[in-house]
Coordinates of C-alpha atoms and ligand atoms in Angstrom, one line a residue:
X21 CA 9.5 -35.4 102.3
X22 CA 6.4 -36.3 100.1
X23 CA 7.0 -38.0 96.8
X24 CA 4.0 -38.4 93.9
X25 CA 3.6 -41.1 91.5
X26 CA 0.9 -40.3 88.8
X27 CA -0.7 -43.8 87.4
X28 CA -0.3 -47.3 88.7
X29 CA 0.7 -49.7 85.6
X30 CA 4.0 -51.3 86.1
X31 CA 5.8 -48.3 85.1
X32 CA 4.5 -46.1 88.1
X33 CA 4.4 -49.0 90.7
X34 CA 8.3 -50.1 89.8
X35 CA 8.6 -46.2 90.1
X36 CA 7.0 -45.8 93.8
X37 CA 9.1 -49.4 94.6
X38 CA 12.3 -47.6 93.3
X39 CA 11.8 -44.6 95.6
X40 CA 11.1 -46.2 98.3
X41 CA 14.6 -47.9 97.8
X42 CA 16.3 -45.2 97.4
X43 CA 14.8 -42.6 99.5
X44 CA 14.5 -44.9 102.5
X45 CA 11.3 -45.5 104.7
X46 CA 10.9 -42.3 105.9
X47 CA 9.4 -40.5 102.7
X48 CA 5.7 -40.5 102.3
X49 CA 5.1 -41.8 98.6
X50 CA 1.5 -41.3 97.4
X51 CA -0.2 -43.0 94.1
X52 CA -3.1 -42.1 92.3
X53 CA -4.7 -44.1 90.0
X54 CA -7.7 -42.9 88.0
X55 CA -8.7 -46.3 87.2
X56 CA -7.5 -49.8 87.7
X57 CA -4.1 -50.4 89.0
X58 CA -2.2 -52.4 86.4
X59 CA -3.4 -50.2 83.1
X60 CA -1.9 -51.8 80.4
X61 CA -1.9 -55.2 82.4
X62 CA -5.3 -56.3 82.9
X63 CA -6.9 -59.4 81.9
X64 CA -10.7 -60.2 81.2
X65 CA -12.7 -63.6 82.8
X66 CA -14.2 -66.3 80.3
X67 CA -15.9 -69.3 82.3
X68 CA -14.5 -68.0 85.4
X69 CA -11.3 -68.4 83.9
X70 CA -8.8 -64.9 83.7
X71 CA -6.9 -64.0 80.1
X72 CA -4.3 -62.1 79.7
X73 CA -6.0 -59.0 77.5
X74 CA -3.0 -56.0 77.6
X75 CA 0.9 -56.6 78.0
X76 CA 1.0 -60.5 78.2
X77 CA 4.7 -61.8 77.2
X78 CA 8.0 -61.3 78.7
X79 CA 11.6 -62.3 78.3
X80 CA 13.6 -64.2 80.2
X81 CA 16.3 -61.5 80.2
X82 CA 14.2 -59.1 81.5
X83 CA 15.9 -58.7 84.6
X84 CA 13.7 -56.5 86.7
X85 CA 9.9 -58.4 85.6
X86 CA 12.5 -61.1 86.9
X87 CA 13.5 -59.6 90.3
X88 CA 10.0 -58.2 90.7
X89 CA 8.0 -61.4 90.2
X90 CA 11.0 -63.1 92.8
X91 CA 10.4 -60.2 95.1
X92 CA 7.0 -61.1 95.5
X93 CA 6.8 -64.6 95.9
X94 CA 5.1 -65.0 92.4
X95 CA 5.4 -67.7 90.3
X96 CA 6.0 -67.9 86.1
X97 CA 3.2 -69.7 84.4
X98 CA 3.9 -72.7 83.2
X99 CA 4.6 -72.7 79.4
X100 CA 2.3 -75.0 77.0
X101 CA 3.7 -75.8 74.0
X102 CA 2.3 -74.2 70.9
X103 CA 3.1 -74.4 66.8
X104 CA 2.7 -70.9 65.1
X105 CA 2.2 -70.2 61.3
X106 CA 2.3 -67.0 59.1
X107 CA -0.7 -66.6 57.2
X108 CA -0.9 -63.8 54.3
X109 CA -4.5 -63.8 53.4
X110 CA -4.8 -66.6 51.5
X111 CA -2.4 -69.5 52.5
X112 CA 0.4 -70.8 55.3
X113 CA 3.8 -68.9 54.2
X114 CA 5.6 -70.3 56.8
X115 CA 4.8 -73.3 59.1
X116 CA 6.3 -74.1 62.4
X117 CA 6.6 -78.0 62.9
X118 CA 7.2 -80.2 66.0
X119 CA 10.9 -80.4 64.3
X120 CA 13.7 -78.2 65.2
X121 CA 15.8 -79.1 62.1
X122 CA 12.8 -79.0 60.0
X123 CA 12.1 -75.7 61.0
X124 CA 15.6 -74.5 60.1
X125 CA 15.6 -76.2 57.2
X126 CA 12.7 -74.8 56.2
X127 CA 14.2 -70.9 57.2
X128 CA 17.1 -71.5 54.9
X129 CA 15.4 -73.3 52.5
X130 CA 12.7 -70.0 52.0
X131 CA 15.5 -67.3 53.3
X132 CA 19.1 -68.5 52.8
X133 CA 21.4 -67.2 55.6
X134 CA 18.8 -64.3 56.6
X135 CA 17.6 -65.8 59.8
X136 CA 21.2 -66.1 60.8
X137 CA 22.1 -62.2 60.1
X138 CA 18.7 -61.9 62.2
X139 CA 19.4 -63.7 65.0
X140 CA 23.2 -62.1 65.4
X141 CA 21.7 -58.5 65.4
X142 CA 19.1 -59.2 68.2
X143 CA 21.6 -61.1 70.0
X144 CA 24.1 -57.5 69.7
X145 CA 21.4 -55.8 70.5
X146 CA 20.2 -57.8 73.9
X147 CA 23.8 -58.3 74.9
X148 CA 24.3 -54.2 74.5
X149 CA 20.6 -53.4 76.7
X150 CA 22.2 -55.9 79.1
X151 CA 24.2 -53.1 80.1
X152 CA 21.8 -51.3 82.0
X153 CA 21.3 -53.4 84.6
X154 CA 25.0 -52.9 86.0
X155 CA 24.9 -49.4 85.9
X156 CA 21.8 -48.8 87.7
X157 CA 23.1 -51.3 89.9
X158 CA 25.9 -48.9 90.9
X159 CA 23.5 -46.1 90.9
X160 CA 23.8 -44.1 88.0
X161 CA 21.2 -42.3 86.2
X162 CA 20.0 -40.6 82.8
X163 CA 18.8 -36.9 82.1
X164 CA 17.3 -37.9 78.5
X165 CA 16.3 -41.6 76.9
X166 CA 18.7 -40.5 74.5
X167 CA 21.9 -40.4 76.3
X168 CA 20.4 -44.2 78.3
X169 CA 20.3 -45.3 74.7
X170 CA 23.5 -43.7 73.9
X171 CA 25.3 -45.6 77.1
X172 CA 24.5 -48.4 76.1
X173 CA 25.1 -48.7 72.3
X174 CA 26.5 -45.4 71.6
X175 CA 25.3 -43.2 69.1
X176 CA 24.2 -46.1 67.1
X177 CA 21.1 -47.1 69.5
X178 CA 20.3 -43.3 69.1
X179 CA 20.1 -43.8 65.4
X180 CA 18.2 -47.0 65.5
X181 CA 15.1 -44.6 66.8
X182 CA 15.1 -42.8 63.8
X183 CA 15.3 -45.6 61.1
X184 CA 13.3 -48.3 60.1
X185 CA 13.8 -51.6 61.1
X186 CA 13.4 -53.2 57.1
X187 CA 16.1 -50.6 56.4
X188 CA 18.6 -51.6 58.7
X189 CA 18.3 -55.2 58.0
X190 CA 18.6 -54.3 54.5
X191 CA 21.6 -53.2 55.0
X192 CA 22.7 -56.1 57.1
X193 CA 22.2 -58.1 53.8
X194 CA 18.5 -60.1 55.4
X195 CA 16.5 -60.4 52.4
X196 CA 13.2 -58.5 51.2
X197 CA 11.8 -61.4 51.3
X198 CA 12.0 -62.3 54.9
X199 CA 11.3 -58.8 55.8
X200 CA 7.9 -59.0 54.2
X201 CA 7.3 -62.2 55.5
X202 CA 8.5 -63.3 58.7
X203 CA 9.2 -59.3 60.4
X204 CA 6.6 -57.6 59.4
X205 CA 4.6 -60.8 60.8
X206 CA 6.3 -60.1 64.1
X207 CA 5.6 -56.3 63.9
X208 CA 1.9 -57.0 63.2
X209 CA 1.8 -58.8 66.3
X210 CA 3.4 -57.3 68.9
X211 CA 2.8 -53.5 68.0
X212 CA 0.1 -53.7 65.5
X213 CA 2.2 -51.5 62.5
X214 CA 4.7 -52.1 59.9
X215 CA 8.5 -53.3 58.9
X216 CA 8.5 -48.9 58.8
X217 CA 8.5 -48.7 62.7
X218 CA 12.0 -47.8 63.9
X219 CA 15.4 -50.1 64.5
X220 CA 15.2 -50.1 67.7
X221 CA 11.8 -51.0 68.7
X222 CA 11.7 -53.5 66.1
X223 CA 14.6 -55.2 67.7
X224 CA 12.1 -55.0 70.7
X225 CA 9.9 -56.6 69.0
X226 CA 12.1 -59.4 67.7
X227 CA 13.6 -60.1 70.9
X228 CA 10.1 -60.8 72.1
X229 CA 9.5 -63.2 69.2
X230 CA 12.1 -65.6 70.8
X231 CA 11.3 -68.9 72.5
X232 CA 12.4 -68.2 76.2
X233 CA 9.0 -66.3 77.3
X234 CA 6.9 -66.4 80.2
X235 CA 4.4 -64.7 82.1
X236 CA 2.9 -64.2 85.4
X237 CA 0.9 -67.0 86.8
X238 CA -2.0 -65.2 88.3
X239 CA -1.8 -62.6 85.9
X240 CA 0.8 -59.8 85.0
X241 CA -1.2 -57.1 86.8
X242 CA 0.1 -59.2 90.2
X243 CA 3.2 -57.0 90.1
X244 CA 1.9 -54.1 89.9
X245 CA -0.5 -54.5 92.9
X246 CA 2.8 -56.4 94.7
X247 CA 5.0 -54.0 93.8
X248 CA 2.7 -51.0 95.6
X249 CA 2.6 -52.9 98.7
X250 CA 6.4 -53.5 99.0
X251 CA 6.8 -50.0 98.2
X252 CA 4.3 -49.2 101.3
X253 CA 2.8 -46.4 98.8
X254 CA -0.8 -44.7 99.4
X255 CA -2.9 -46.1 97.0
X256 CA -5.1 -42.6 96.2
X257 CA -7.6 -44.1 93.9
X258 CA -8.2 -40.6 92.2
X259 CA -7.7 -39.0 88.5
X260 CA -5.2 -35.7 88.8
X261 CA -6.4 -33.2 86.8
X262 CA -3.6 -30.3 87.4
X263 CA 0.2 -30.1 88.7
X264 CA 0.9 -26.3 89.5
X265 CA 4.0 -24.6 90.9
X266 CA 3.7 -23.6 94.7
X267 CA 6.6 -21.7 96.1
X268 CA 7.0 -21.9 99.8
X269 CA 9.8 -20.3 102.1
X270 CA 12.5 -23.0 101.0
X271 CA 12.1 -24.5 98.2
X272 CA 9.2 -24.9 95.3
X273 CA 6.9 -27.8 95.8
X274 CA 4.3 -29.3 94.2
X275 CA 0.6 -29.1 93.8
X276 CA -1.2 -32.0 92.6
X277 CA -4.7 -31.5 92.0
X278 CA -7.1 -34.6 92.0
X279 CA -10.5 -36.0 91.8
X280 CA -12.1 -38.7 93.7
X281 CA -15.5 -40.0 94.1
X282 CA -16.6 -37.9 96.5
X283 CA -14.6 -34.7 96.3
X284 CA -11.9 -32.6 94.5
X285 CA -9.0 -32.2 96.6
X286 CA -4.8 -31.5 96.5
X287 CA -1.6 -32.2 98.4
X288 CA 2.3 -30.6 98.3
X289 CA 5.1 -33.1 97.1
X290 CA 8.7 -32.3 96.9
X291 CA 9.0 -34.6 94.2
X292 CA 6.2 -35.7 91.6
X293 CA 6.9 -38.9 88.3
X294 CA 4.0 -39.0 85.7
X295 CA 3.7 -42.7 84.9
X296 CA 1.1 -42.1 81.9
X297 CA 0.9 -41.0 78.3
X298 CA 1.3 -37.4 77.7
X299 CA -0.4 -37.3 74.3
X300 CA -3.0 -35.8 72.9
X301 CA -5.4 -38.5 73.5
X302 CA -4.5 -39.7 76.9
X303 CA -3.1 -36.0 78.2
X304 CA -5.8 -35.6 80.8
X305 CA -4.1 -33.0 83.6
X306 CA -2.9 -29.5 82.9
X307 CA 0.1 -27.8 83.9
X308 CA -0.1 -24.2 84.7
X309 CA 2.4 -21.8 86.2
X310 CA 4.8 -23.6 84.5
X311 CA 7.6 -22.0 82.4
X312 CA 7.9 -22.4 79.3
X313 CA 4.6 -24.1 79.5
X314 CA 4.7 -27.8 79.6
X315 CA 2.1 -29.3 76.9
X316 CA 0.8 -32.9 75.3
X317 CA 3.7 -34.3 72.9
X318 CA 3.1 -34.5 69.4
X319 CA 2.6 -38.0 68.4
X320 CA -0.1 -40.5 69.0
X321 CA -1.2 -43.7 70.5
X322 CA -1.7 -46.7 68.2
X323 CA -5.1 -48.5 68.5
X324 CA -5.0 -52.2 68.8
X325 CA -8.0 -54.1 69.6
X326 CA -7.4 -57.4 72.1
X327 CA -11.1 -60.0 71.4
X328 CA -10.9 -62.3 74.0
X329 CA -13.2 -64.6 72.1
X330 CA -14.7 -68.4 73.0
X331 CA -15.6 -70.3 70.0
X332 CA -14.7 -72.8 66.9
X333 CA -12.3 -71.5 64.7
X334 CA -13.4 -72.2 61.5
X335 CA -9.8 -73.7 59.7
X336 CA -11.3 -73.9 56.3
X337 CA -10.5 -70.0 56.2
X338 CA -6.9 -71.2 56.8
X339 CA -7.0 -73.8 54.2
X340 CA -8.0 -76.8 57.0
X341 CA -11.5 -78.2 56.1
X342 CA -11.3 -80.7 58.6
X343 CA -10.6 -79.0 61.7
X344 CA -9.1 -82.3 63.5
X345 CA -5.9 -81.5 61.5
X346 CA -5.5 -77.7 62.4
X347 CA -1.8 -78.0 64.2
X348 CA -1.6 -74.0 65.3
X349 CA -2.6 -72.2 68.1
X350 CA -0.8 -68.9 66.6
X351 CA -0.9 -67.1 63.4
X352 CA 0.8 -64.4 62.9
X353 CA 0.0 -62.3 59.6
X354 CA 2.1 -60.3 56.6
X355 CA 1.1 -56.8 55.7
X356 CA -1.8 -57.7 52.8
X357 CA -4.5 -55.7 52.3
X358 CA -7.2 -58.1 52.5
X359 CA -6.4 -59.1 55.9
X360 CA -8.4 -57.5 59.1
X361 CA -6.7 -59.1 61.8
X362 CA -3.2 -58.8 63.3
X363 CA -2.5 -62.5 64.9
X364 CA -4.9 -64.8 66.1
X365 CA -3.8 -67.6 69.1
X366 CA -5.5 -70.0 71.3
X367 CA -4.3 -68.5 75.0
X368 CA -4.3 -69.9 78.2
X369 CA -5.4 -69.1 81.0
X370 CA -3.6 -67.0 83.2
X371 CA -3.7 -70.2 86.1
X372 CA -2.6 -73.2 84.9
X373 CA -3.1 -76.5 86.7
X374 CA -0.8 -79.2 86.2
X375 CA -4.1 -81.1 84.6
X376 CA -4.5 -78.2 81.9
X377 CA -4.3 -79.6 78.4
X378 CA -4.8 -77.3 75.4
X379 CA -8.3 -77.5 73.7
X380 CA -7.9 -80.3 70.4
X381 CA -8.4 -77.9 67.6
X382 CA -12.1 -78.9 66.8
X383 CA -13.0 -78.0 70.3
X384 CA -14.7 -74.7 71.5
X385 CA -11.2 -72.8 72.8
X386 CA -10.3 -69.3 74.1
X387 CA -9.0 -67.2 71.1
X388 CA -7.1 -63.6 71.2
X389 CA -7.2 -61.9 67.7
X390 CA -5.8 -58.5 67.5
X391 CA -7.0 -56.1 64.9
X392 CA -6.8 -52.4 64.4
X393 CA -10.9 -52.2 64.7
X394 CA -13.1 -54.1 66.4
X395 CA -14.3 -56.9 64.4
X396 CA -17.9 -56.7 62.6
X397 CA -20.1 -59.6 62.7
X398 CA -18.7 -60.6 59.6
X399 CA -15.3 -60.8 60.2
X400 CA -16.1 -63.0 63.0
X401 CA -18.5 -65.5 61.3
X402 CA -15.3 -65.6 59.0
X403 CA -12.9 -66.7 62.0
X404 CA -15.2 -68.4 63.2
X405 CA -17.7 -71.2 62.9
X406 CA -19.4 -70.1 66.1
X407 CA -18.6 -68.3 68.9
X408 CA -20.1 -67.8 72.6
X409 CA -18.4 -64.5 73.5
X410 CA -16.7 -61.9 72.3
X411 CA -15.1 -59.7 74.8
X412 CA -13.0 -55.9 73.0
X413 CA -10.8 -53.9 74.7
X414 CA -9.9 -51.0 72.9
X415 CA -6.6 -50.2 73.5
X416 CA -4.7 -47.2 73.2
X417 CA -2.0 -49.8 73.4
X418 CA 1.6 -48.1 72.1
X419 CA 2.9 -45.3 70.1
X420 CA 2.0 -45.0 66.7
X421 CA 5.7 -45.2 65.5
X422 CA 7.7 -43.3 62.9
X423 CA 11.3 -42.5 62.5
X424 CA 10.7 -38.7 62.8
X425 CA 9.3 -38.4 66.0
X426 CA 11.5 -36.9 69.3
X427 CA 11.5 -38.9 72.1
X428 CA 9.7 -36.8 75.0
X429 CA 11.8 -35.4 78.1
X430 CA 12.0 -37.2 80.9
X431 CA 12.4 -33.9 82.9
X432 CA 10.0 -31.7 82.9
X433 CA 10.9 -29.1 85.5
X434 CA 13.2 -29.5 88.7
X435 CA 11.5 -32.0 90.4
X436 CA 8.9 -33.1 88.0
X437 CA 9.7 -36.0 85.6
X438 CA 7.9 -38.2 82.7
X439 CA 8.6 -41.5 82.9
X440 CA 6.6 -42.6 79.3
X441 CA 8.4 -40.8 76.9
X442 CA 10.6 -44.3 77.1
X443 CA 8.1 -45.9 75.2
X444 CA 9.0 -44.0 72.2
X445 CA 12.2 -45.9 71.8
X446 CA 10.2 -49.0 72.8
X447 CA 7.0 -49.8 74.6
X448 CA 7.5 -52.9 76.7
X449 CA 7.3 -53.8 80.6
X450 CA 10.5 -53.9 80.9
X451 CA 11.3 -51.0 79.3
X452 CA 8.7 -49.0 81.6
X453 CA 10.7 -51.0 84.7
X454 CA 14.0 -49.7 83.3
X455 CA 12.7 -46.1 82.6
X456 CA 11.6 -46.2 86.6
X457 CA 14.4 -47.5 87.7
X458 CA 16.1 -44.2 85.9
X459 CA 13.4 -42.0 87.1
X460 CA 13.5 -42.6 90.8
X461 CA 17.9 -42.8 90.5
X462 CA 17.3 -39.4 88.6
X463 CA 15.3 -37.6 91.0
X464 CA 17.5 -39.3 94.0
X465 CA 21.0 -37.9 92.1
X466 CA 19.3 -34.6 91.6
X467 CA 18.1 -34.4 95.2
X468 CA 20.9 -35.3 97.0
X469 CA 23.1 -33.1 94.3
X470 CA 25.2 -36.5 93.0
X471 CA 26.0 -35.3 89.5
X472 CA 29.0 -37.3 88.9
X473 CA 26.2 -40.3 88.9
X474 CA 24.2 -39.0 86.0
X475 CA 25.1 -38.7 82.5
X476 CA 28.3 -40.1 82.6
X477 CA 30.5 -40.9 79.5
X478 CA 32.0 -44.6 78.7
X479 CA 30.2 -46.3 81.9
X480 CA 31.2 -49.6 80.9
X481 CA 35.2 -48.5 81.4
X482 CA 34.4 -46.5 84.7
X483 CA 32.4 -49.2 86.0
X484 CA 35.3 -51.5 85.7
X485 CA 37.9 -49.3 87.0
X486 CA 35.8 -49.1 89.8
X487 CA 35.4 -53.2 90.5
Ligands
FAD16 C1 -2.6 -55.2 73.7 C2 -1.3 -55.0 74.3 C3 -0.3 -56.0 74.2 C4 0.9 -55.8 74.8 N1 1.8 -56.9 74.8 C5 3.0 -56.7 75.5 C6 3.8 -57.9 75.8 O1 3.5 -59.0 75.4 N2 4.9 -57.7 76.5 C7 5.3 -56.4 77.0 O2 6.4 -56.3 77.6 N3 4.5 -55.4 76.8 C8 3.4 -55.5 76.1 N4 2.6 -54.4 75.9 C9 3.0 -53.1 76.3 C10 2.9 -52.9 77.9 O3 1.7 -53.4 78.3 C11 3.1 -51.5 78.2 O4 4.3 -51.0 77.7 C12 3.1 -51.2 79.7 O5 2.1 -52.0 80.4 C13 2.9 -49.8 80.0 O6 2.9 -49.6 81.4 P1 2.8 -48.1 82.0 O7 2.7 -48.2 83.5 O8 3.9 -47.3 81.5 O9 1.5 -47.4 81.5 P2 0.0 -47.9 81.8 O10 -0.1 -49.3 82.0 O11 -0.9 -47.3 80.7 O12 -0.4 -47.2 83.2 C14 -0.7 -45.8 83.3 C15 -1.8 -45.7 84.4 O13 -2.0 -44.3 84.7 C16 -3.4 -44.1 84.9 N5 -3.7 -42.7 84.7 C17 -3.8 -42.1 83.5 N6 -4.1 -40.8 83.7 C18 -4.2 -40.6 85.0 C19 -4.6 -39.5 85.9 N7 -4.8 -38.3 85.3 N8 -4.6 -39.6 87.2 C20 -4.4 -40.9 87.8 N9 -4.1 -42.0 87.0 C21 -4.0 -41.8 85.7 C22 -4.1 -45.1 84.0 O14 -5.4 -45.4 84.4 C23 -3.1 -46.3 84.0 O15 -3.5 -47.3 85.0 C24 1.3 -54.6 75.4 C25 0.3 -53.5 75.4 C26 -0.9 -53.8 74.9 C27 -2.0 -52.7 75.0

């Protein structure tokens, strides 16, 4: 048997690892990757020195980044402490301070009881994803993000894909105010767009706000190499250009087209996951034979710019003439106008020595600004006094979001599935682990013809009965 994974960033990786678990040793899985593995993980070098430049951030709670990163003998970075401030053009909104009743003081003070209403929804929320974990631990699977959603939060979660995020905490009574401020900050920063983008990835978002973060030390991209290896995949450093139907004596298989450096070329798989965008943009491989014909999604990618850049910040833009006295490494920004960055932060590096000590704030540092366009000369003299590098990467980095979009199928035919449609009810790593995990418990159910173990109604009761 010959399985197919299309892409190697964490999504397809935590897919070929999945198979092999479930398929056993025996199957032959392939990989192709066009480019570098890791995609959305990558990081660029300063001084020698590796940044984190993609997907940087992840929760505690994420329970596979967890059991992958344990799997593979990596280690989480060590955290340095850092103060963050909002910034809306003109002056400090809201300032973090080295005091935790201070801050909360200052929330209510600015808020009222909105920060409160906040954190009880995300907590709902985490405690509802939670759920997933146990019942792909007992093996069962999902046809459509849809009804994964819907098993975990009902119909609710559903709905939370087609709202906006300021509308339902409107309607859980937090304030305008802290919805222009302090989430559409958060927005801004982890997916470039607006308090408009829907419930559900907003309480992504939020989630990934929270203290209890880490990342990879070596770099995130580790586990997606890692994850290849345990899988014992065949890294096919090649782009696919077409999937086509080949029907032999038993059943149809698979033809995956593909281009290397030195040849075009194909193979037959039983079983073929696409771990990349299908849209417009980033739809690079045709299907044909198929029927009804299998085309890009409607919807599109959102640019966000990551500038790795090394140089002075100049704190008199922020209000700070004398940088001595600058206290944050990360500002976050409201939805104005005049502003042509996202968030701007002093990063480390992705290997931290015990020895490493922030850069004082008057000191050349490491800075990550995220913008919608590359910055022009000007923007940077504004950010900064002076600068040695400037490194872009233009990111197609997440979906544009908005509430009337369909989330994609994650079938496509029999034994052809779509593993990024997931990010259109939230792009994260852990939601492209989850989706994985689904995809390689899907094809396996389907395979092996173990319906009961896909689709099934009030899991949470079932899965008790069972214990
Ligand atoms: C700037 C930025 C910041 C982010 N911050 C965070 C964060 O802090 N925390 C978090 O959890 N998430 C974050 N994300 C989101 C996260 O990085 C992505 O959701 C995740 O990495 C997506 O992984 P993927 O494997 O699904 O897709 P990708 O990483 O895009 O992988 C797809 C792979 O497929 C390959 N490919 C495409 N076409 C072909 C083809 N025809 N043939 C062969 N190979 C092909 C590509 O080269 C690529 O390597 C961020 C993303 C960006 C861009």
């Amino acid at each position: 048997m010959k399985l197919a994974v299309i892409g190697a960033g964490i999504g397809g990786a935590a897919a070929a690892h999945f198979l092999r678990l479930q398929f056993g040793k025996e199957v032959k899985i392939d990989v192709y990757e066009k480019a570098v593995v890791g995609g959305r993980l990558a990081t660029v070098t300063v001084n020698n020195q590796q940044y984190e430049s993609g997907g940087s951030v992840i929760h505690s709670l994420n329970l596979h980044m967890q059991d992958f990163v344990k799997k593979l003998g990596l280690k989480h970075r060590r955290e340095v402490a850092i103060k963050t401030a909002i910034f809306n053009g003109d002056q400090f909104i809201l300032e973090e301070t080295d005091w935790y009743l201070l801050n909360l003081f200052r929330l209510w003070w600015r808020y009222g009881i909105s920060f409160l209403r906040l954190q009880m929804w995300v907590e709902e929320i985490m405690e509802k994803f939670m759920r997933i974990y146990k019942y792909q631990a007992y093996g069962h699977a999902f046809s459509t993000v849809e009804e994964l959603l819907r098993s975990l939060g009902g119909d609710r979660f559903v709905n939370m894909t087609h709202r906006s995020v300021a509308e339902s905490l409107l309607e859980l009574g937090v304030s305008q105010r802290f919805i222009d401020e302090v989430i559409a900050a958060v927005m801004r920063v982890n997916y470039g767009q607006s308090v408009s983008i829907p419930a559900f990835v907003g309480a992504v978002s939020l989630v990934g706000a929270q203290a209890n973060l880490w990342s990879v030390e070596g770099g995130n991209k580790l586990v997606c190499s890692g994850l290849l290896k345990l899988a014992n995949a065949n890294l096919i450093h090649g782009k696919v250009t077409a999937i086509s139907l080949h029907n032999s004596e038993e059943n149809t298989l698979y033809k995956v087209r593909y281009e290397t450096e030195e040849e075009n070329q194909s193979d037959l798989y039983d079983i073929v996951i696409i771990a990349f965008p299908l849209h417009h943009e980033m739809a690079n491989i045709t299907f044909e034979d198929f029927k009804p014909p299998i085309t890009a999604f409607p919807g599109s990618y959102h640019h966000t710019v990551s500038s790795i850049i090394h140089g002075y910040l100049n704190s008199s833009y922020f209000g700070f003439p004398d940088p001595k006295l600058f206290p944050f490494a990360s500002i976050l920004t409201t939805d104005s106008p005049d502003l042509f960055f996202s968030s701007i932060g002093n990063i480390c590096p992705v290997n931290i020595s015990s020895a490493f000590r922030r850069k004082q704030p008057q000191e050349a540092a490491i800075w990550k600004v995220f913008s919608h366009q590359p910055l022009s000369k000007q923007e940077l003299k504004t950010l900064f006094r002076s600068y040695y590098s400037v490194q872009d990467t233009d990111w197609l980095a997440y979906p544009h979001y908005n509430s009337d979009k369909k989330i994609p199928p994650i079938i496509l035919h029999n034994n052809l599935y779509y593993l990024n449609g997931i990010e259109w009810a939230a792009s994260a790593m852990e939601m492209s682990a989850v989706g994985a995990k689904n995809v390689a418990l899907l094809a396996y159910n389907r395979w092996y013809q173990h319906l009961d173990k896909i689709d099934q109604k009030d899991l949470m009761h079932k899965i008790k009965t069972e214990l």
